[in-house]
């Protein structure tokens, strides 16, 4: 299964709050799990990524938590700011055969941070 | 580097017309990907190239879609004849040698409207 399921579809948080977006996958061959951020009128841009041999990765206010046994991973945005308002996509890939380089994306989460 | 450059940014065409979308990848990148983004289906991989050779076109929806990469600095995605259901944002992305899914840079996309 190539599918990556993402939730929620939309999220509204207050400034300073924590935003949490969740993703689940089926294919245990996936070995790379990035999160992308997309602003209106722009292409997605890599935000942070993790490999399955690590349970957590933090970069500034952004943290990925990874649960290999549950086949789930999540993005946490601490101290959310209005400038974080964007669409967030989780994705997954594996390096086998013709799948090398292919990213399978979740459906996306529209995050709105109110001032 | 100017990043991945797509043209046009917006395209409005009538049903039945031929549409050509263009992409210039980042210099030195050897992978090029075409994605389509819609509200219903999210980001879908249409086709990707490695060293100008199509590797996987299983995502191309039907024979009306074709893609070429005549050289390392240029790719086209053509729809002939176009239909209203082709309306979407089409993204091109490139990735450098050895980077695969870890090195994606997306262009800003072409918003296609077929009326």
mmCIF file of C-alpha atoms in Angstrom:
data_model
loop_
_atom_site.group_PDB
_atom_site.id
_atom_site.type_symbol
_atom_site.label_atom_id
_atom_site.label_comp_id
_atom_site.label_asym_id
_atom_site.label_seq_id
_atom_site.Cartn_x
_atom_site.Cartn_y
_atom_site.Cartn_z
ATOM 1 C CA UNK A 1 0.000 0.000 0.000
ATOM 2 C CA UNK A 2 1.356 3.368 -1.018
ATOM 3 C CA UNK A 3 -1.222 5.437 0.820
ATOM 4 C CA UNK A 4 -0.410 7.973 3.507
ATOM 5 C CA UNK A 5 -3.369 9.173 5.547
ATOM 6 C CA UNK A 6 -3.268 12.591 7.171
ATOM 7 C CA UNK A 7 -5.484 14.252 9.769
ATOM 8 C CA UNK A 8 -7.053 16.634 10.512
ATOM 9 C CA UNK A 9 -8.010 18.277 7.219
ATOM 10 C CA UNK A 10 -8.015 21.678 8.891
ATOM 11 C CA UNK A 11 -6.806 23.034 12.208
ATOM 12 C CA UNK A 12 -7.300 26.333 13.964
ATOM 13 C CA UNK A 13 -5.106 27.297 16.904
ATOM 14 C CA UNK A 14 -4.431 30.431 18.866
ATOM 15 C CA UNK A 15 -1.103 32.189 18.761
ATOM 16 C CA UNK A 16 1.270 30.533 21.189
ATOM 17 C CA UNK A 17 -0.586 27.234 21.129
ATOM 18 C CA UNK A 18 0.591 23.813 19.960
ATOM 19 C CA UNK A 19 -0.413 22.538 16.521
ATOM 20 C CA UNK A 20 -0.437 18.768 16.033
ATOM 21 C CA UNK A 21 -0.893 17.022 12.691
ATOM 22 C CA UNK A 22 -0.940 13.249 12.374
ATOM 23 C CA UNK A 23 -0.119 10.802 9.604
ATOM 24 C CA UNK A 24 -0.364 7.036 9.232
ATOM 25 C CA UNK A 25 1.122 4.737 6.619
ATOM 26 C CA UNK A 26 0.823 1.101 5.564
ATOM 27 C CA UNK A 27 3.958 0.322 3.605
ATOM 28 C CA UNK A 28 6.650 -0.847 6.024
ATOM 29 C CA UNK A 29 9.261 -0.345 3.298
ATOM 30 C CA UNK A 30 8.991 3.421 3.635
ATOM 31 C CA UNK A 31 12.270 4.758 4.995
ATOM 32 C CA UNK A 32 11.982 8.512 4.771
ATOM 33 C CA UNK A 33 9.231 10.709 6.199
ATOM 34 C CA UNK A 34 9.308 14.427 5.395
ATOM 35 C CA UNK A 35 6.893 17.213 6.178
ATOM 36 C CA UNK A 36 6.291 19.959 3.651
ATOM 37 C CA UNK A 37 4.898 23.449 4.168
ATOM 38 C CA UNK A 38 2.999 25.208 1.405
ATOM 39 C CA UNK A 39 1.942 28.850 1.305
ATOM 40 C CA UNK A 40 -0.740 30.072 -1.132
ATOM 41 C CA UNK A 41 0.591 30.433 -4.659
ATOM 42 C CA UNK A 42 3.815 28.601 -3.836
ATOM 43 C CA UNK A 43 5.101 25.092 -4.201
ATOM 44 C CA UNK A 44 5.589 22.846 -1.176
ATOM 45 C CA UNK A 45 8.874 23.358 0.654
ATOM 46 C CA UNK A 46 10.650 20.854 2.881
ATOM 47 C CA UNK A 47 10.160 21.702 6.546
ATOM 48 C CA UNK A 48 11.626 18.783 8.487
ATOM 49 C CA UNK A 49 12.172 15.059 7.889
ATOM 50 C CA UNK A 50 12.875 11.893 9.840
ATOM 51 C CA UNK A 51 14.102 8.360 9.240
ATOM 52 C CA UNK A 52 12.473 5.362 10.967
ATOM 53 C CA UNK A 53 15.505 4.601 13.141
ATOM 54 C CA UNK A 54 14.827 7.773 15.134
ATOM 55 C CA UNK A 55 11.771 8.352 17.338
ATOM 56 C CA UNK A 56 11.923 12.132 17.431
ATOM 57 C CA UNK A 57 13.552 15.003 15.599
ATOM 58 C CA UNK A 58 13.396 18.639 16.597
ATOM 59 C CA UNK A 59 14.268 21.732 14.602
ATOM 60 C CA UNK A 60 13.418 24.946 16.346
ATOM 61 C CA UNK A 61 9.680 25.022 17.060
ATOM 62 C CA UNK A 62 9.013 22.022 14.803
ATOM 63 C CA UNK A 63 9.196 18.431 16.049
ATOM 64 C CA UNK A 64 8.477 15.127 14.322
ATOM 65 C CA UNK A 65 7.450 12.224 16.524
ATOM 66 C CA UNK A 66 7.729 8.786 14.925
ATOM 67 C CA UNK A 67 6.134 5.534 16.123
ATOM 68 C CA UNK A 68 7.413 2.695 13.954
ATOM 69 C CA UNK A 69 5.321 -0.052 15.563
ATOM 70 C CA UNK A 70 2.119 1.929 15.079
ATOM 71 C CA UNK A 71 3.193 3.138 11.625
ATOM 72 C CA UNK A 72 2.376 6.689 12.581
ATOM 73 C CA UNK A 73 4.208 9.981 12.677
ATOM 74 C CA UNK A 74 3.197 13.458 13.657
ATOM 75 C CA UNK A 75 4.266 17.077 13.381
ATOM 76 C CA UNK A 76 4.181 19.310 16.428
ATOM 77 C CA UNK A 77 4.483 23.061 16.068
ATOM 78 C CA UNK A 78 5.238 24.681 19.397
ATOM 79 C CA UNK A 79 4.399 28.333 20.131
ATOM 80 C CA UNK A 80 2.415 28.545 16.882
ATOM 81 C CA UNK A 81 2.581 31.899 15.113
ATOM 82 C CA UNK A 82 0.307 33.556 12.538
ATOM 83 C CA UNK A 83 3.164 33.195 10.037
ATOM 84 C CA UNK A 84 2.847 29.411 10.411
ATOM 85 C CA UNK A 85 -0.566 29.558 8.748
ATOM 86 C CA UNK A 86 -0.150 27.349 5.692
ATOM 87 C CA UNK A 87 -0.980 23.911 4.330
ATOM 88 C CA UNK A 88 1.141 21.093 5.728
ATOM 89 C CA UNK A 89 1.741 17.791 3.970
ATOM 90 C CA UNK A 90 3.265 14.659 5.350
ATOM 91 C CA UNK A 91 4.931 12.326 2.876
ATOM 92 C CA UNK A 92 6.806 9.065 2.676
ATOM 93 C CA UNK A 93 9.195 7.351 0.309
ATOM 94 C CA UNK A 94 11.414 4.327 -0.079
ATOM 95 C CA UNK A 95 14.407 3.760 -2.258
ATOM 96 C CA UNK A 96 13.468 0.477 -3.917
ATOM 97 C CA UNK A 97 13.494 0.023 -7.702
ATOM 98 C CA UNK A 98 11.463 2.526 -9.675
ATOM 99 C CA UNK A 99 10.197 3.981 -6.412
ATOM 100 C CA UNK A 100 13.521 5.738 -5.839
ATOM 101 C CA UNK A 101 12.828 9.414 -5.346
ATOM 102 C CA UNK A 102 9.049 9.073 -5.390
ATOM 103 C CA UNK A 103 7.172 10.826 -2.611
ATOM 104 C CA UNK A 104 3.677 9.750 -1.579
ATOM 105 C CA UNK A 105 1.866 12.655 0.027
ATOM 106 C CA UNK A 106 -0.886 12.852 2.598
ATOM 107 C CA UNK A 107 -3.995 14.887 1.790
ATOM 108 C CA UNK A 108 -2.772 18.000 3.560
ATOM 109 C CA UNK A 109 -3.817 20.011 6.624
ATOM 110 C CA UNK A 110 -4.778 23.661 6.411
ATOM 111 C CA UNK A 111 -3.424 25.322 9.548
ATOM 112 C CA UNK A 112 -4.742 28.699 10.653
ATOM 113 C CA UNK A 113 -3.111 30.442 13.599
ATOM 114 C CA UNK A 114 -5.179 33.283 15.032
ATOM 115 C CA UNK A 115 -3.319 36.250 16.547
ATOM 116 C CA UNK B 1 20.307 29.507 -8.355
ATOM 117 C CA UNK B 2 16.831 30.643 -9.416
ATOM 118 C CA UNK B 3 15.243 27.394 -8.300
ATOM 119 C CA UNK B 4 12.808 25.331 -10.369
ATOM 120 C CA UNK B 5 11.126 27.567 -12.915
ATOM 121 C CA UNK B 6 7.692 26.804 -14.292
ATOM 122 C CA UNK B 7 5.756 28.589 -16.996
ATOM 123 C CA UNK B 8 3.180 29.832 -17.431
ATOM 124 C CA UNK B 9 2.038 30.614 -13.868
ATOM 125 C CA UNK B 10 -1.590 30.636 -14.953
ATOM 126 C CA UNK B 11 -3.268 29.127 -17.991
ATOM 127 C CA UNK B 12 -6.908 29.380 -18.968
ATOM 128 C CA UNK B 13 -7.968 27.395 -21.988
ATOM 129 C CA UNK B 14 -11.068 26.067 -23.609
ATOM 130 C CA UNK B 15 -12.029 22.428 -23.531
ATOM 131 C CA UNK B 16 -10.493 20.559 -26.435
ATOM 132 C CA UNK B 17 -7.457 22.796 -26.785
ATOM 133 C CA UNK B 18 -3.877 21.646 -26.398
ATOM 134 C CA UNK B 19 -2.033 22.845 -23.307
ATOM 135 C CA UNK B 20 1.731 22.750 -22.764
ATOM 136 C CA UNK B 21 3.294 23.320 -19.363
ATOM 137 C CA UNK B 22 7.004 23.970 -19.063
ATOM 138 C CA UNK B 23 9.640 23.330 -16.424
ATOM 139 C CA UNK B 24 13.291 24.231 -16.018
ATOM 140 C CA UNK B 25 14.910 22.191 -13.217
ATOM 141 C CA UNK B 26 17.767 23.333 -11.038
ATOM 142 C CA UNK B 27 21.061 23.054 -12.876
ATOM 143 C CA UNK B 28 22.832 19.805 -12.017
ATOM 144 C CA UNK B 29 19.734 18.030 -10.782
ATOM 145 C CA UNK B 30 19.208 14.684 -12.484
ATOM 146 C CA UNK B 31 15.676 13.853 -11.310
ATOM 147 C CA UNK B 32 12.569 15.702 -12.472
ATOM 148 C CA UNK B 33 9.051 15.072 -11.202
ATOM 149 C CA UNK B 34 5.646 16.270 -12.388
ATOM 150 C CA UNK B 35 2.890 16.419 -9.742
ATOM 151 C CA UNK B 36 -0.729 17.491 -9.952
ATOM 152 C CA UNK B 37 -2.551 19.069 -6.999
ATOM 153 C CA UNK B 38 -6.323 19.145 -6.586
ATOM 154 C CA UNK B 39 -8.554 19.573 -3.556
ATOM 155 C CA UNK B 40 -10.058 16.127 -4.043
ATOM 156 C CA UNK B 41 -6.922 14.080 -4.698
ATOM 157 C CA UNK B 42 -4.162 16.152 -3.104
ATOM 158 C CA UNK B 43 -0.673 15.885 -4.609
ATOM 159 C CA UNK B 44 -0.349 13.088 -7.155
ATOM 160 C CA UNK B 45 2.834 12.063 -8.953
ATOM 161 C CA UNK B 46 2.226 11.953 -12.688
ATOM 162 C CA UNK B 47 5.631 11.010 -14.097
ATOM 163 C CA UNK B 48 9.299 11.313 -13.277
ATOM 164 C CA UNK B 49 12.544 11.345 -15.207
ATOM 165 C CA UNK B 50 16.101 10.404 -14.356
ATOM 166 C CA UNK B 51 18.834 11.774 -16.623
ATOM 167 C CA UNK B 52 16.131 12.817 -19.109
ATOM 168 C CA UNK B 53 14.703 9.278 -19.327
ATOM 169 C CA UNK B 54 11.137 8.589 -18.139
ATOM 170 C CA UNK B 55 11.303 6.111 -15.270
ATOM 171 C CA UNK B 56 7.709 5.791 -14.092
ATOM 172 C CA UNK B 57 4.678 7.215 -15.870
ATOM 173 C CA UNK B 58 2.109 5.100 -14.048
ATOM 174 C CA UNK B 59 0.513 8.217 -12.606
ATOM 175 C CA UNK B 60 -0.313 9.755 -15.971
ATOM 176 C CA UNK B 61 -4.112 9.716 -15.984
ATOM 177 C CA UNK B 62 -4.694 8.828 -19.624
ATOM 178 C CA UNK B 63 -3.338 9.050 -23.141
ATOM 179 C CA UNK B 64 -4.279 12.697 -23.362
ATOM 180 C CA UNK B 65 -1.283 13.428 -21.124
ATOM 181 C CA UNK B 66 2.288 13.235 -22.360
ATOM 182 C CA UNK B 67 5.606 14.444 -20.976
ATOM 183 C CA UNK B 68 9.030 14.916 -22.488
ATOM 184 C CA UNK B 69 12.461 15.887 -21.303
ATOM 185 C CA UNK B 70 14.567 16.622 -24.396
ATOM 186 C CA UNK B 71 17.559 17.786 -22.338
ATOM 187 C CA UNK B 72 18.701 18.240 -18.757
ATOM 188 C CA UNK B 73 17.365 21.773 -18.500
ATOM 189 C CA UNK B 74 13.858 21.499 -19.903
ATOM 190 C CA UNK B 75 10.724 19.408 -19.605
ATOM 191 C CA UNK B 76 7.183 19.738 -20.894
ATOM 192 C CA UNK B 77 3.847 18.288 -19.849
ATOM 193 C CA UNK B 78 1.256 18.346 -22.619
ATOM 194 C CA UNK B 79 -2.475 17.757 -22.427
ATOM 195 C CA UNK B 80 -4.280 17.193 -25.718
ATOM 196 C CA UNK B 81 -7.235 17.568 -25.804
ATOM 197 C CA UNK B 82 -7.803 19.297 -22.486
ATOM 198 C CA UNK B 83 -10.942 18.704 -20.404
ATOM 199 C CA UNK B 84 -12.464 20.639 -17.473
ATOM 200 C CA UNK B 85 -11.473 17.839 -15.077
ATOM 201 C CA UNK B 86 -7.827 18.580 -15.881
ATOM 202 C CA UNK B 87 -8.139 21.861 -13.994
ATOM 203 C CA UNK B 88 -5.555 21.749 -11.230
ATOM 204 C CA UNK B 89 -2.216 23.142 -10.140
ATOM 205 C CA UNK B 90 0.658 21.314 -11.809
ATOM 206 C CA UNK B 91 4.000 21.285 -10.032
ATOM 207 C CA UNK B 92 7.408 20.380 -11.282
ATOM 208 C CA UNK B 93 10.141 19.375 -8.830
ATOM 209 C CA UNK B 94 13.775 18.423 -9.256
ATOM 210 C CA UNK B 95 16.265 16.562 -7.123
ATOM 211 C CA UNK B 96 20.022 16.325 -7.247
ATOM 212 C CA UNK B 97 22.364 13.352 -7.717
ATOM 213 C CA UNK B 98 22.021 10.855 -4.916
ATOM 214 C CA UNK B 99 19.374 12.893 -3.149
ATOM 215 C CA UNK B 100 16.226 11.186 -4.417
ATOM 216 C CA UNK B 101 13.229 12.050 -2.290
ATOM 217 C CA UNK B 102 15.489 13.869 0.189
ATOM 218 C CA UNK B 103 16.371 16.679 -2.173
ATOM 219 C CA UNK B 104 13.104 17.850 -3.701
ATOM 220 C CA UNK B 105 12.775 21.478 -4.757
ATOM 221 C CA UNK B 106 9.365 22.388 -6.115
ATOM 222 C CA UNK B 107 8.559 25.115 -8.579
ATOM 223 C CA UNK B 108 5.768 27.585 -7.910
ATOM 224 C CA UNK B 109 3.349 25.653 -10.093
ATOM 225 C CA UNK B 110 1.091 26.317 -13.068
ATOM 226 C CA UNK B 111 -2.575 26.849 -12.276
ATOM 227 C CA UNK B 112 -4.540 25.377 -15.186
ATOM 228 C CA UNK B 113 -8.198 26.177 -15.718
ATOM 229 C CA UNK B 114 -10.047 24.432 -18.527
ATOM 230 C CA UNK B 115 -13.434 25.982 -19.295
#
